[in-house]
C-alpha positions in Angstrom: 82.8 -10.7 -56.6 84.0 -12.9 -53.1 82.2 -13.3 -50.1 84.7 -14.1 -47.1 83.6 -15.4 -43.5 85.9 -14.1 -40.6 83.7 -15.0 -38.7 84.7 -18.5 -38.8 87.8 -18.0 -40.5 89.4 -15.1 -39.7 93.2 -16.0 -40.4 93.2 -17.8 -43.0 90.4 -16.0 -45.0 91.7 -13.0 -46.5 95.1 -13.0 -48.9 97.6 -10.3 -49.8 98.4 -8.9 -53.2 101.5 -8.5 -52.9 102.1 -12.6 -52.4 100.0 -13.0 -55.0 97.4 -14.0 -53.0 99.1 -16.8 -51.8 99.9 -15.3 -48.1 97.1 -15.1 -45.7 96.4 -12.1 -43.8 95.5 -12.8 -39.8 92.7 -10.8 -39.1 91.5 -12.1 -36.0 92.3 -8.6 -34.2 91.3 -6.2 -37.0 87.9 -5.0 -35.7 85.3 -3.3 -38.6 83.1 -0.5 -38.0 80.9 1.4 -41.1 83.5 3.5 -43.4 86.8 2.1 -41.9 89.4 1.8 -44.6 90.5 -2.2 -45.0 94.2 -2.4 -45.4 96.3 -1.8 -48.9 97.4 -5.2 -48.6 93.9 -7.1 -48.2 93.8 -9.3 -51.9 90.0 -8.0 -51.6 87.5 -6.0 -54.6 84.7 -3.5 -54.3 82.2 -5.3 -54.0 83.2 -7.5 -52.0 81.1 -9.2 -49.2 82.9 -9.6 -45.7 81.3 -11.5 -42.6 82.2 -11.1 -39.0 79.4 -12.5 -38.4 77.9 -16.6 -37.7 74.5 -15.4 -37.4 72.9 -14.2 -41.0 74.3 -11.1 -42.6 74.2 -9.4 -38.9 77.7 -7.7 -38.8 78.4 -7.6 -42.5 80.1 -5.5 -44.6 80.6 -4.5 -48.6 84.1 -3.0 -49.8 83.3 0.2 -51.8 84.8 2.5 -54.5 87.6 4.0 -52.6 88.1 0.6 -50.3 86.2 1.2 -46.8 83.7 -0.5 -45.3 80.0 -0.6 -45.9 78.2 -2.1 -43.7 75.0 -3.8 -44.4 71.9 -2.0 -44.1 69.9 -4.9 -43.6 66.5 -3.5 -45.3 64.1 -6.2 -44.1 64.4 -5.6 -40.4 65.8 -9.8 -39.9 69.6 -10.1 -40.2 69.3 -10.5 -44.1 72.0 -8.8 -46.9 70.2 -5.7 -48.4 73.1 -4.9 -51.8 72.8 -1.2 -51.9 72.6 1.4 -54.8 76.1 2.7 -53.6 77.7 -1.3 -54.8 75.6 -2.2 -57.7 76.1 0.6 -59.6 79.5 -0.7 -59.8 78.7 -2.6 -62.2 76.9 -3.5 -65.5 74.7 -5.8 -63.9 74.2 -6.4 -60.4 72.3 -9.8 -60.9 75.3 -11.5 -62.8 78.4 -9.6 -60.4 76.4 -11.3 -57.1 75.8 -14.4 -59.5 78.2 -16.6 -57.0 76.6 -15.2 -54.5 73.1 -16.3 -54.7 74.0 -19.6 -55.6 75.9 -20.6 -53.1 74.1 -17.7 -50.5 70.5 -18.1 -52.2 68.8 -17.5 -48.7 71.4 -14.4 -46.9 70.6 -12.0 -49.6 67.3 -10.1 -49.2 66.9 -6.7 -51.6 69.0 -5.3 -54.3 68.6 -2.1 -55.0 69.0 -0.8 -58.4 70.2 1.9 -61.3 68.1 2.4 -64.0 70.7 1.3 -65.9 71.6 -1.9 -64.8 71.9 -5.3 -67.1 68.5 -6.7 -65.0 66.0 -5.1 -67.9 68.0 -6.4 -71.1 68.9 -9.6 -69.4 65.3 -10.3 -67.4 62.6 -8.0 -70.1 65.4 -8.1 -73.2 65.8 -3.9 -73.6 67.2 -1.1 -71.7 64.5 1.3 -70.5 64.3 4.7 -72.4 66.3 7.6 -71.9 63.1 9.4 -70.4 62.8 7.0 -67.5 66.4 6.0 -66.6 66.7 9.9 -66.4 64.1 10.3 -64.2 65.4 10.7 -60.4 61.4 10.0 -58.5 61.7 5.7 -59.4 63.5 3.9 -57.6 64.3 -0.2 -58.2 64.1 -3.0 -56.2 64.8 -6.6 -56.8 64.5 -10.0 -54.4 66.0 -12.9 -55.0 64.0 -14.8 -52.8 61.1 -14.1 -54.3 62.4 -13.5 -58.1 60.3 -10.6 -57.3 61.1 -7.6 -59.5 59.9 -3.8 -57.6 59.4 -0.6 -59.0 58.6 2.1 -57.0 57.0 6.0 -57.7 58.0 8.7 -55.2 54.1 10.9 -55.5 53.7 13.9 -54.2 50.8 12.3 -52.0 50.8 13.5 -48.3 52.3 10.7 -46.4 51.7 8.7 -43.7 53.7 6.5 -41.2 54.2 4.1 -38.5 56.6 2.4 -36.6 57.0 -1.5 -35.9 58.9 -1.6 -32.6 59.5 -5.4 -31.8 61.6 -8.3 -29.3 61.3 -11.0 -30.3 62.7 -13.8 -27.6 62.7 -17.7 -27.2 63.1 -20.0 -29.2 59.2 -20.7 -30.4 57.8 -17.3 -30.4 61.4 -16.8 -33.3 60.6 -20.0 -34.9 56.6 -18.4 -35.7 57.8 -14.8 -35.8 57.3 -14.0 -39.5 59.2 -10.9 -40.0 58.8 -7.3 -41.8 56.1 -7.4 -43.8 56.4 -7.3 -47.3 55.3 -5.0 -49.4 53.2 -7.1 -51.9 50.5 -7.1 -48.7 50.3 -3.9 -48.4 48.2 -1.5 -50.2 49.9 0.5 -53.6 52.7 2.7 -52.5 53.4 2.1 -49.4 56.5 0.5 -47.9 57.8 -1.8 -44.9 62.0 -0.9 -44.4 64.3 -1.2 -41.2 64.0 2.1 -38.8 67.0 2.1 -37.2 69.5 -0.7 -36.0 68.8 -4.7 -35.5 70.1 -6.5 -33.4 69.3 -10.9 -32.4 71.1 -13.7 -31.9 70.0 -17.7 -32.9 66.4 -17.6 -31.1 65.6 -13.4 -30.5 64.7 -10.6 -32.9 65.3 -6.0 -32.0 64.4 -3.3 -33.3 62.2 -1.5 -35.2 60.3 -0.5 -39.1 59.3 1.6 -40.8 55.6 1.7 -42.6 55.6 4.6 -44.7 53.0 5.5 -47.9 50.1 6.9 -48.9 47.7 9.1 -45.9 44.7 8.0 -47.4 45.2 4.5 -47.2 47.0 4.8 -43.0 44.0 3.3 -41.7 43.8 0.4 -44.0 47.7 -0.2 -43.2 47.1 0.4 -39.8 44.6 -3.1 -39.8 47.1 -5.0 -41.9 50.1 -4.2 -39.8 48.0 -5.3 -36.5 46.9 -8.5 -38.3 50.3 -9.6 -39.1 52.0 -9.0 -35.7 48.7 -9.8 -34.0 50.2 -12.0 -30.8 53.9 -11.0 -30.7 53.8 -7.9 -28.3 54.8 -5.2 -31.2 54.7 -1.7 -30.5 52.9 0.3 -33.3 52.6 3.8 -33.4 
């Protein structure tokens, strides 16, 4: 895969296929948006990452299977990259395909969504999943490269509860102390914390919302965890 930073180098980062990948394409006036088709002559491949922002992965896109732009859906809520299942399913092994990105931009990727046939099961656990597990549609898989942690989530028929955490962090000192997204390993079993809506931010600011969701039976415990975790940051939890 390839990573192109057009925020730094919009005139020369991407080359033309017609020149055999030698001549650059000036993309200074190209304005990205989710679902927008890219030029036929762009020398890029599905799964490649194109950034239009020098702040983390705020304005970063994937090239999808139809050569359209797919905007990064930052599930961390802190401006990092989430590689979605619609992209990782295109490759036998997501970790191998994105090895160069994980090596050169190790702090950029927050989560990698995986399918049940991904090579990670053989690479990390020695064998593929049994067919009975692969065929289930109530299980999701995710790898956090920074933590080196593999998450398996089973959807149940339990009654669900949810909270929305809205935040608006401003100022260098506050931003340095901001703990970011509430990690799932701090929550009771079955609970998750995902981005809710859009996220905006700058070098010393972050504004957006997260959605805490899980079994209703433990909602009071989660509410207390969230209040303590974000104490002093003026967040709104409802």
